[in-house]
Amino acid sequence: MSIKVNTSADKDIALAQRKKQLRHDCRNRLATLCKQQPLFAHDAGRQAVEQLRSTRFYTSCHAVFAFVSYGNEIDTRPLLDAVLADGKQLLLPRIIPDTNKMDFYAIDAAVPLDNQLETGSFGIKEPKVTLEKVVMSDFPCNALFIVPGLAFTVQGNRLGKGKGFYDRYIATVKNEVASDRQPVASVGMGFEAQVVTDIPCDVLDIPLTHLVTEESFYTCHQ
C-alpha cells in the first residue's frame, strides 16, 4: 500500500485553488453590494479619503502612488482629487503590454486629470506614456502607496486579482530603491465589506502596513 506524500507542487496547486475560489466569492459579493447601492462606491471612496487624510502618513508624505478605480472597486476619484488639491505629487500605474509588469507615471497638476488618462489594459484608465515615468534611481521621497485588492485582512494580507502587478512592483522598489527613499507606508484601500479573517498567502505576496476603508484606518500587524 503506497502512501501519498504532499509535495510543494501539491501545496502550490491547493493554494492557487483557494485563492481562485476566494476571488470568485469576493467578486460576487462586490457585484451584489454595488448593484444594491449604486452610489455606495463613490460615498465609500469619499469617506475613506477622509479617514486617510487625517493620518500622519498622509499629511507628511510628498507623493502618493494611487490607482484609478474600475468596475466594482471603491471609487478612488475622491482620493486622486484630494492628492492634487493637497499639493502632493500623484503617480498612477500603467500596465506594460503583454507583460505582468507595470510602471507609474507622474500626473501634471497643472493639467486636468482626465486629459492625462486614456483607456488602457483591461479597459482601465491609465496615464498617457507622454507623462514622466518613475524610475527607481530617482524614486520620490516620502511616498505613500495606495493599493487595490479584492480582499484584505487587518493583519496586512491582500488578495489581488491574480496577476501580481503590485507585489512585483513593490518588491522591485524594496530591492532597488535606497533605504532613505523607501515608501513610508503601503495602504490597502477598499470597502469595509472586503475585510476578511483569512487570506491564503505565499512568499511572493507582500503584506500591507495599513488598510483604509469607509469606516476605519487600520494599522496592520503581521
mmCIF file of N, CA and C in Angstrom, residues 40-153:
data_model
loop_
_atom_site.group_PDB
_atom_site.id
_atom_site.type_symbol
_atom_site.label_atom_id
_atom_site.label_comp_id
_atom_site.label_asym_id
_atom_site.label_seq_id
_atom_site.Cartn_x
_atom_site.Cartn_y
_atom_site.Cartn_z
ATOM 1 N N PHE A 40 -22.863 53.745 -3.571
ATOM 2 C CA PHE A 40 -22.056 53.341 -2.424
ATOM 3 C C PHE A 40 -20.562 53.456 -2.693
ATOM 4 N N ALA A 41 -20.105 53.078 -3.884
ATOM 5 C CA ALA A 41 -18.672 53.104 -4.191
ATOM 6 C C ALA A 41 -18.105 54.512 -4.077
ATOM 7 N N HIS A 42 -18.864 55.501 -4.589
ATOM 8 C CA HIS A 42 -18.393 56.889 -4.517
ATOM 9 C C HIS A 42 -18.414 57.402 -3.079
ATOM 10 N N ASP A 43 -19.523 57.158 -2.382
ATOM 11 C CA ASP A 43 -19.638 57.626 -0.995
ATOM 12 C C ASP A 43 -18.563 56.988 -0.114
ATOM 13 N N ALA A 44 -18.331 55.697 -0.315
ATOM 14 C CA ALA A 44 -17.318 55.000 0.469
ATOM 15 C C ALA A 44 -15.928 55.541 0.160
ATOM 16 N N GLY A 45 -15.680 55.838 -1.124
ATOM 17 C CA GLY A 45 -14.398 56.401 -1.506
ATOM 18 C C GLY A 45 -14.145 57.742 -0.841
ATOM 19 N N ARG A 46 -15.163 58.568 -0.788
ATOM 20 C CA ARG A 46 -15.039 59.889 -0.154
ATOM 21 C C ARG A 46 -14.773 59.740 1.347
ATOM 22 N N GLN A 47 -15.482 58.808 1.983
ATOM 23 C CA GLN A 47 -15.300 58.595 3.420
ATOM 24 C C GLN A 47 -13.922 58.006 3.729
ATOM 25 N N ALA A 48 -13.447 57.118 2.854
ATOM 26 C CA ALA A 48 -12.121 56.523 3.054
ATOM 27 C C ALA A 48 -11.034 57.588 2.954
ATOM 28 N N VAL A 49 -11.211 58.524 2.029
ATOM 29 C CA VAL A 49 -10.241 59.607 1.885
ATOM 30 C C VAL A 49 -10.211 60.470 3.142
ATOM 31 N N GLU A 50 -11.364 60.721 3.731
ATOM 32 C CA GLU A 50 -11.406 61.482 4.985
ATOM 33 C C GLU A 50 -10.637 60.755 6.079
ATOM 34 N N GLN A 51 -10.764 59.418 6.118
ATOM 35 C CA GLN A 51 -10.002 58.626 7.084
ATOM 36 C C GLN A 51 -8.498 58.776 6.819
ATOM 37 N N LEU A 52 -8.119 58.684 5.554
ATOM 38 C CA LEU A 52 -6.704 58.701 5.178
ATOM 39 C C LEU A 52 -6.064 60.055 5.425
ATOM 40 N N ARG A 53 -6.767 61.120 5.100
ATOM 41 C CA ARG A 53 -6.180 62.467 5.205
ATOM 42 C C ARG A 53 -5.884 62.874 6.649
ATOM 43 N N SER A 54 -6.476 62.200 7.589
ATOM 44 C CA SER A 54 -6.244 62.546 8.994
ATOM 45 C C SER A 54 -5.037 61.820 9.582
ATOM 46 N N THR A 55 -4.385 60.956 8.801
ATOM 47 C CA THR A 55 -3.250 60.186 9.315
ATOM 48 C C THR A 55 -1.938 60.934 9.104
ATOM 49 N N ARG A 56 -0.980 60.644 9.955
ATOM 50 C CA ARG A 56 0.333 61.288 9.834
ATOM 51 C C ARG A 56 1.052 60.821 8.577
ATOM 52 N N PHE A 57 0.745 59.603 8.109
ATOM 53 C CA PHE A 57 1.390 59.109 6.905
ATOM 54 C C PHE A 57 1.020 59.970 5.700
ATOM 55 N N TYR A 58 -0.249 60.323 5.640
ATOM 56 C CA TYR A 58 -0.691 61.130 4.505
ATOM 57 C C TYR A 58 -0.223 62.571 4.637
ATOM 58 N N THR A 59 -0.395 63.162 5.812
ATOM 59 C CA THR A 59 -0.056 64.570 5.965
ATOM 60 C C THR A 59 1.434 64.827 5.751
ATOM 61 N N SER A 60 2.274 63.850 6.071
ATOM 62 C CA SER A 60 3.719 64.051 5.950
ATOM 63 C C SER A 60 4.285 63.617 4.601
ATOM 64 N N CYS A 61 3.525 62.870 3.805
ATOM 65 C CA CYS A 61 4.071 62.363 2.544
ATOM 66 C C CYS A 61 4.107 63.463 1.480
ATOM 67 N N HIS A 62 5.028 63.302 0.538
ATOM 68 C CA HIS A 62 5.165 64.253 -0.568
ATOM 69 C C HIS A 62 4.575 63.713 -1.867
ATOM 70 N N ALA A 63 4.464 62.395 -1.959
ATOM 71 C CA ALA A 63 3.970 61.770 -3.189
ATOM 72 C C ALA A 63 3.050 60.610 -2.838
ATOM 73 N N VAL A 64 2.045 60.382 -3.680
ATOM 74 C CA VAL A 64 1.093 59.296 -3.457
ATOM 75 C C VAL A 64 0.999 58.441 -4.721
ATOM 76 N N PHE A 65 1.367 57.175 -4.580
ATOM 77 C CA PHE A 65 1.181 56.187 -5.643
ATOM 78 C C PHE A 65 -0.224 55.628 -5.463
ATOM 79 N N ALA A 66 -1.136 55.963 -6.361
ATOM 80 C CA ALA A 66 -2.540 55.562 -6.210
ATOM 81 C C ALA A 66 -2.966 54.708 -7.411
ATOM 82 N N PHE A 67 -4.257 54.505 -7.564
ATOM 83 C CA PHE A 67 -4.768 53.746 -8.699
ATOM 84 C C PHE A 67 -6.111 54.322 -9.120
ATOM 85 N N VAL A 68 -6.452 54.125 -10.381
ATOM 86 C CA VAL A 68 -7.743 54.562 -10.911
ATOM 87 C C VAL A 68 -8.716 53.404 -10.760
ATOM 88 N N SER A 69 -9.769 53.617 -10.008
ATOM 89 C CA SER A 69 -10.721 52.532 -9.745
ATOM 90 C C SER A 69 -11.434 52.089 -11.014
ATOM 91 N N TYR A 70 -11.878 50.836 -10.987
ATOM 92 C CA TYR A 70 -12.507 50.236 -12.154
ATOM 93 C C TYR A 70 -13.532 49.207 -11.675
ATOM 94 N N GLY A 71 -14.652 49.115 -12.404
ATOM 95 C CA GLY A 71 -15.660 48.109 -12.067
ATOM 96 C C GLY A 71 -16.273 48.357 -10.705
ATOM 97 N N ASN A 72 -16.248 47.340 -9.859
ATOM 98 C CA ASN A 72 -16.887 47.427 -8.544
ATOM 99 C C ASN A 72 -15.904 47.773 -7.430
ATOM 100 N N GLU A 73 -14.785 48.383 -7.787
ATOM 101 C CA GLU A 73 -13.839 48.826 -6.764
ATOM 102 C C GLU A 73 -14.354 50.086 -6.078
ATOM 103 N N ILE A 74 -13.851 50.345 -4.885
ATOM 104 C CA ILE A 74 -14.144 51.595 -4.213
ATOM 105 C C ILE A 74 -13.687 52.741 -5.108
ATOM 106 N N ASP A 75 -14.470 53.804 -5.172
ATOM 107 C CA ASP A 75 -14.176 54.914 -6.080
ATOM 108 C C ASP A 75 -12.961 55.697 -5.573
ATOM 109 N N THR A 76 -11.903 55.741 -6.386
ATOM 110 C CA THR A 76 -10.695 56.461 -5.972
ATOM 111 C C THR A 76 -10.648 57.889 -6.515
ATOM 112 N N ARG A 77 -11.654 58.317 -7.258
ATOM 113 C CA ARG A 77 -11.593 59.685 -7.766
ATOM 114 C C ARG A 77 -11.521 60.723 -6.635
ATOM 115 N N PRO A 78 -12.265 60.545 -5.528
ATOM 116 C CA PRO A 78 -12.090 61.485 -4.417
ATOM 117 C C PRO A 78 -10.652 61.517 -3.897
ATOM 118 N N LEU A 79 -9.974 60.379 -3.907
ATOM 119 C CA LEU A 79 -8.585 60.320 -3.474
ATOM 120 C C LEU A 79 -7.686 61.083 -4.440
ATOM 121 N N LEU A 80 -7.844 60.834 -5.732
ATOM 122 C CA LEU A 80 -6.992 61.484 -6.732
ATOM 123 C C LEU A 80 -7.159 62.996 -6.675
ATOM 124 N N ASP A 81 -8.402 63.444 -6.556
ATOM 125 C CA ASP A 81 -8.664 64.885 -6.462
ATOM 126 C C ASP A 81 -8.054 65.476 -5.194
ATOM 127 N N ALA A 82 -8.135 64.742 -4.091
ATOM 128 C CA ALA A 82 -7.604 65.232 -2.815
ATOM 129 C C ALA A 82 -6.085 65.353 -2.865
ATOM 130 N N VAL A 83 -5.428 64.366 -3.447
ATOM 131 C CA VAL A 83 -3.968 64.395 -3.545
ATOM 132 C C VAL A 83 -3.511 65.631 -4.309
ATOM 133 N N LEU A 84 -4.165 65.916 -5.427
ATOM 134 C CA LEU A 84 -3.799 67.085 -6.226
ATOM 135 C C LEU A 84 -4.133 68.377 -5.490
ATOM 136 N N ALA A 85 -5.290 68.399 -4.844
ATOM 137 C CA ALA A 85 -5.702 69.602 -4.105
ATOM 138 C C ALA A 85 -4.772 69.886 -2.926
ATOM 139 N N ASP A 86 -4.197 68.835 -2.353
ATOM 140 C CA ASP A 86 -3.310 68.992 -1.205
ATOM 141 C C ASP A 86 -1.871 69.298 -1.607
ATOM 142 N N GLY A 87 -1.640 69.444 -2.900
ATOM 143 C CA GLY A 87 -0.315 69.817 -3.373
ATOM 144 C C GLY A 87 0.709 68.700 -3.345
ATOM 145 N N LYS A 88 0.249 67.454 -3.345
ATOM 146 C CA LYS A 88 1.161 66.310 -3.348
ATOM 147 C C LYS A 88 1.312 65.775 -4.771
ATOM 148 N N GLN A 89 2.410 65.103 -5.022
ATOM 149 C CA GLN A 89 2.625 64.515 -6.342
ATOM 150 C C GLN A 89 1.777 63.253 -6.473
ATOM 151 N N LEU A 90 1.046 63.146 -7.564
ATOM 152 C CA LEU A 90 0.194 61.989 -7.818
ATOM 153 C C LEU A 90 0.830 61.128 -8.896
ATOM 154 N N LEU A 91 0.936 59.830 -8.605
ATOM 155 C CA LEU A 91 1.516 58.884 -9.550
ATOM 156 C C LEU A 91 0.540 57.735 -9.771
ATOM 157 N N LEU A 92 0.330 57.390 -11.031
ATOM 158 C CA LEU A 92 -0.665 56.371 -11.382
ATOM 159 C C LEU A 92 -0.039 55.283 -12.249
ATOM 160 N N PRO A 93 -0.583 54.059 -12.159
ATOM 161 C CA PRO A 93 0.029 52.923 -12.859
ATOM 162 C C PRO A 93 -0.446 52.739 -14.298
ATOM 163 N N ARG A 94 0.471 52.203 -15.094
ATOM 164 C CA ARG A 94 0.171 51.826 -16.466
ATOM 165 C C ARG A 94 0.808 50.452 -16.716
ATOM 166 N N ILE A 95 -0.014 49.513 -17.148
ATOM 167 C CA ILE A 95 0.472 48.159 -17.402
ATOM 168 C C ILE A 95 1.307 48.142 -18.677
ATOM 169 N N ILE A 96 2.443 47.458 -18.611
ATOM 170 C CA ILE A 96 3.281 47.286 -19.799
ATOM 171 C C ILE A 96 2.651 46.179 -20.645
ATOM 172 N N PRO A 97 2.237 46.475 -21.882
ATOM 173 C CA PRO A 97 1.513 45.488 -22.698
ATOM 174 C C PRO A 97 2.244 44.150 -22.819
ATOM 175 N N ASP A 98 1.462 43.085 -22.758
ATOM 176 C CA ASP A 98 1.943 41.720 -22.944
ATOM 177 C C ASP A 98 2.957 41.288 -21.876
ATOM 178 N N THR A 99 2.876 41.923 -20.699
ATOM 179 C CA THR A 99 3.733 41.524 -19.583
ATOM 180 C C THR A 99 2.898 41.464 -18.308
ATOM 181 N N ASN A 100 3.528 41.040 -17.231
ATOM 182 C CA ASN A 100 2.871 41.068 -15.920
ATOM 183 C C ASN A 100 3.504 42.155 -15.052
ATOM 184 N N LYS A 101 3.951 43.222 -15.716
ATOM 185 C CA LYS A 101 4.599 44.325 -15.016
ATOM 186 C C LYS A 101 3.883 45.637 -15.311
ATOM 187 N N MET A 102 4.164 46.638 -14.489
ATOM 188 C CA MET A 102 3.593 47.960 -14.721
ATOM 189 C C MET A 102 4.600 49.029 -14.326
ATOM 190 N N ASP A 103 4.376 50.225 -14.850
ATOM 191 C CA ASP A 103 5.151 51.406 -14.494
ATOM 192 C C ASP A 103 4.204 52.435 -13.886
ATOM 193 N N PHE A 104 4.773 53.397 -13.177
ATOM 194 C CA PHE A 104 3.982 54.516 -12.665
ATOM 195 C C PHE A 104 4.423 55.797 -13.355
ATOM 196 N N TYR A 105 3.451 56.683 -13.596
ATOM 197 C CA TYR A 105 3.717 57.952 -14.261
ATOM 198 C C TYR A 105 3.222 59.101 -13.389
ATOM 199 N N ALA A 106 3.955 60.204 -13.428
ATOM 200 C CA ALA A 106 3.618 61.380 -12.631
ATOM 201 C C ALA A 106 2.567 62.221 -13.342
ATOM 202 N N ILE A 107 1.511 62.565 -12.621
ATOM 203 C CA ILE A 107 0.444 63.410 -13.153
ATOM 204 C C ILE A 107 0.853 64.882 -13.029
ATOM 205 N N ASP A 108 0.582 65.636 -14.078
ATOM 206 C CA ASP A 108 0.885 67.068 -14.093
ATOM 207 C C ASP A 108 -0.254 67.823 -13.409
ATOM 208 N N ALA A 109 0.028 68.440 -12.275
ATOM 209 C CA ALA A 109 -1.009 69.126 -11.501
ATOM 210 C C ALA A 109 -1.596 70.316 -12.239
ATOM 211 N N ALA A 110 -0.902 70.820 -13.267
ATOM 212 C CA ALA A 110 -1.377 71.995 -13.998
ATOM 213 C C ALA A 110 -2.338 71.645 -15.131
ATOM 214 N N VAL A 111 -2.513 70.348 -15.390
ATOM 215 C CA VAL A 111 -3.366 69.889 -16.492
ATOM 216 C C VAL A 111 -4.528 69.081 -15.918
ATOM 217 N N PRO A 112 -5.755 69.266 -16.428
ATOM 218 C CA PRO A 112 -6.880 68.470 -15.927
ATOM 219 C C PRO A 112 -6.565 66.978 -15.963
ATOM 220 N N LEU A 113 -6.913 66.284 -14.891
ATOM 221 C CA LEU A 113 -6.568 64.878 -14.763
ATOM 222 C C LEU A 113 -7.095 64.045 -15.924
ATOM 223 N N ASP A 114 -8.349 64.247 -16.293
ATOM 224 C CA ASP A 114 -8.943 63.433 -17.346
ATOM 225 C C ASP A 114 -8.217 63.570 -18.683
ATOM 226 N N ASN A 115 -7.571 64.710 -18.900
ATOM 227 C CA ASN A 115 -6.824 64.924 -20.145
ATOM 228 C C ASN A 115 -5.520 64.137 -20.173
ATOM 229 N N GLN A 116 -5.135 63.593 -19.027
ATOM 230 C CA GLN A 116 -3.875 62.853 -18.939
ATOM 231 C C GLN A 116 -4.077 61.345 -18.883
ATOM 232 N N LEU A 117 -5.335 60.921 -18.975
ATOM 233 C CA LEU A 117 -5.662 59.498 -18.899
ATOM 234 C C LEU A 117 -6.213 58.994 -20.229
ATOM 235 N N GLU A 118 -6.012 57.704 -20.467
ATOM 236 C CA GLU A 118 -6.591 57.052 -21.633
ATOM 237 C C GLU A 118 -6.934 55.615 -21.256
ATOM 238 N N THR A 119 -7.844 55.012 -22.004
ATOM 239 C CA THR A 119 -8.231 53.640 -21.715
ATOM 240 C C THR A 119 -7.107 52.696 -22.125
ATOM 241 N N GLY A 120 -6.651 51.898 -21.169
ATOM 242 C CA GLY A 120 -5.537 51.003 -21.432
ATOM 243 C C GLY A 120 -5.907 49.551 -21.224
ATOM 244 N N SER A 121 -4.996 48.799 -20.645
ATOM 245 C CA SER A 121 -5.189 47.367 -20.455
ATOM 246 C C SER A 121 -6.407 47.068 -19.592
ATOM 247 N N PHE A 122 -7.158 46.049 -19.975
ATOM 248 C CA PHE A 122 -8.338 45.588 -19.240
ATOM 249 C C PHE A 122 -9.432 46.659 -19.157
ATOM 250 N N GLY A 123 -9.346 47.691 -20.009
ATOM 251 C CA GLY A 123 -10.361 48.744 -20.011
ATOM 252 C C GLY A 123 -10.210 49.751 -18.892
ATOM 253 N N ILE A 124 -9.086 49.716 -18.186
ATOM 254 C CA ILE A 124 -8.847 50.611 -17.059
ATOM 255 C C ILE A 124 -8.210 51.906 -17.557
ATOM 256 N N LYS A 125 -8.584 53.020 -16.971
ATOM 257 C CA LYS A 125 -7.969 54.294 -17.307
ATOM 258 C C LYS A 125 -6.530 54.313 -16.795
ATOM 259 N N GLU A 126 -5.606 54.676 -17.671
ATOM 260 C CA GLU A 126 -4.190 54.701 -17.338
ATOM 261 C C GLU A 126 -3.570 56.030 -17.768
ATOM 262 N N PRO A 127 -2.470 56.429 -17.140
ATOM 263 C CA PRO A 127 -1.795 57.654 -17.570
ATOM 264 C C PRO A 127 -1.166 57.479 -18.950
ATOM 265 N N LYS A 128 -1.112 58.551 -19.695
ATOM 266 C CA LYS A 128 -0.520 58.503 -21.034
ATOM 267 C C LYS A 128 0.996 58.357 -20.936
ATOM 268 N N VAL A 129 1.576 57.700 -21.927
ATOM 269 C CA VAL A 129 3.021 57.447 -21.908
ATOM 270 C C VAL A 129 3.833 58.715 -22.139
ATOM 271 N N THR A 130 3.167 59.792 -22.517
ATOM 272 C CA THR A 130 3.876 61.059 -22.703
ATOM 273 C C THR A 130 4.230 61.718 -21.372
ATOM 274 N N LEU A 131 3.657 61.221 -20.289
ATOM 275 C CA LEU A 131 3.962 61.759 -18.964
ATOM 276 C C LEU A 131 5.304 61.203 -18.472
ATOM 277 N N GLU A 132 5.799 61.782 -17.398
ATOM 278 C CA GLU A 132 7.096 61.365 -16.866
ATOM 279 C C GLU A 132 6.968 60.056 -16.096
ATOM 280 N N LYS A 133 7.783 59.083 -16.478
ATOM 281 C CA LYS A 133 7.748 57.768 -15.836
ATOM 282 C C LYS A 133 8.666 57.739 -14.618
ATOM 283 N N VAL A 134 8.211 57.079 -13.565
ATOM 284 C CA VAL A 134 9.020 56.916 -12.361
ATOM 285 C C VAL A 134 10.140 55.920 -12.644
ATOM 286 N N VAL A 135 11.356 56.285 -12.278
ATOM 287 C CA VAL A 135 12.493 55.372 -12.390
ATOM 288 C C VAL A 135 13.038 55.120 -10.990
ATOM 289 N N MET A 136 13.528 53.922 -10.777
ATOM 290 C CA MET A 136 13.962 53.536 -9.439
ATOM 291 C C MET A 136 15.139 54.378 -8.943
ATOM 292 N N SER A 137 15.984 54.837 -9.854
ATOM 293 C CA SER A 137 17.153 55.621 -9.458
ATOM 294 C C SER A 137 16.793 57.018 -8.972
ATOM 295 N N ASP A 138 15.558 57.459 -9.265
ATOM 296 C CA ASP A 138 15.104 58.782 -8.830
ATOM 297 C C ASP A 138 13.718 58.666 -8.210
ATOM 298 N N PHE A 139 13.572 57.675 -7.339
ATOM 299 C CA PHE A 139 12.275 57.392 -6.731
ATOM 300 C C PHE A 139 11.884 58.526 -5.790
ATOM 301 N N PRO A 140 10.605 58.938 -5.780
ATOM 302 C CA PRO A 140 10.165 60.052 -4.933
ATOM 303 C C PRO A 140 10.385 59.781 -3.442
ATOM 304 N N CYS A 141 10.814 60.801 -2.722
ATOM 305 C CA CYS A 141 10.978 60.693 -1.268
ATOM 306 C C CYS A 141 9.616 60.810 -0.581
ATOM 307 N N ASN A 142 9.516 60.221 0.599
ATOM 308 C CA ASN A 142 8.294 60.311 1.412
ATOM 309 C C ASN A 142 7.040 59.954 0.600
ATOM 310 N N ALA A 143 7.103 58.817 -0.053
ATOM 311 C CA ALA A 143 5.981 58.371 -0.883
ATOM 312 C C ALA A 143 5.062 57.440 -0.106
ATOM 313 N N LEU A 144 3.800 57.492 -0.442
ATOM 314 C CA LEU A 144 2.778 56.641 0.163
ATOM 315 C C LEU A 144 2.161 55.792 -0.940
ATOM 316 N N PHE A 145 2.073 54.479 -0.714
ATOM 317 C CA PHE A 145 1.456 53.573 -1.680
ATOM 318 C C PHE A 145 0.005 53.301 -1.281
ATOM 319 N N ILE A 146 -0.909 53.474 -2.221
ATOM 320 C CA ILE A 146 -2.308 53.102 -2.030
ATOM 321 C C ILE A 146 -2.588 51.940 -2.986
ATOM 322 N N VAL A 147 -2.990 50.803 -2.426
ATOM 323 C CA VAL A 147 -3.026 49.556 -3.184
ATOM 324 C C VAL A 147 -4.452 48.987 -3.248
ATOM 325 N N PRO A 148 -4.893 48.558 -4.438
ATOM 326 C CA PRO A 148 -6.219 47.938 -4.557
ATOM 327 C C PRO A 148 -6.190 46.472 -4.155
ATOM 328 N N GLY A 149 -7.354 45.859 -4.102
ATOM 329 C CA GLY A 149 -7.432 44.435 -3.803
ATOM 330 C C GLY A 149 -8.869 43.963 -3.817
ATOM 331 N N LEU A 150 -9.036 42.661 -3.864
ATOM 332 C CA LEU A 150 -10.368 42.064 -3.774
ATOM 333 C C LEU A 150 -10.758 41.802 -2.324
ATOM 334 N N ALA A 151 -9.738 41.566 -1.485
ATOM 335 C CA ALA A 151 -9.996 41.323 -0.062
ATOM 336 C C ALA A 151 -8.736 41.668 0.723
ATOM 337 N N PHE A 152 -8.939 41.978 2.009
ATOM 338 C CA PHE A 152 -7.838 42.353 2.891
ATOM 339 C C PHE A 152 -8.075 41.749 4.276
ATOM 340 N N THR A 153 -6.998 41.577 5.015
ATOM 341 C CA THR A 153 -7.129 41.243 6.430
ATOM 342 C C THR A 153 -6.492 42.371 7.240
#
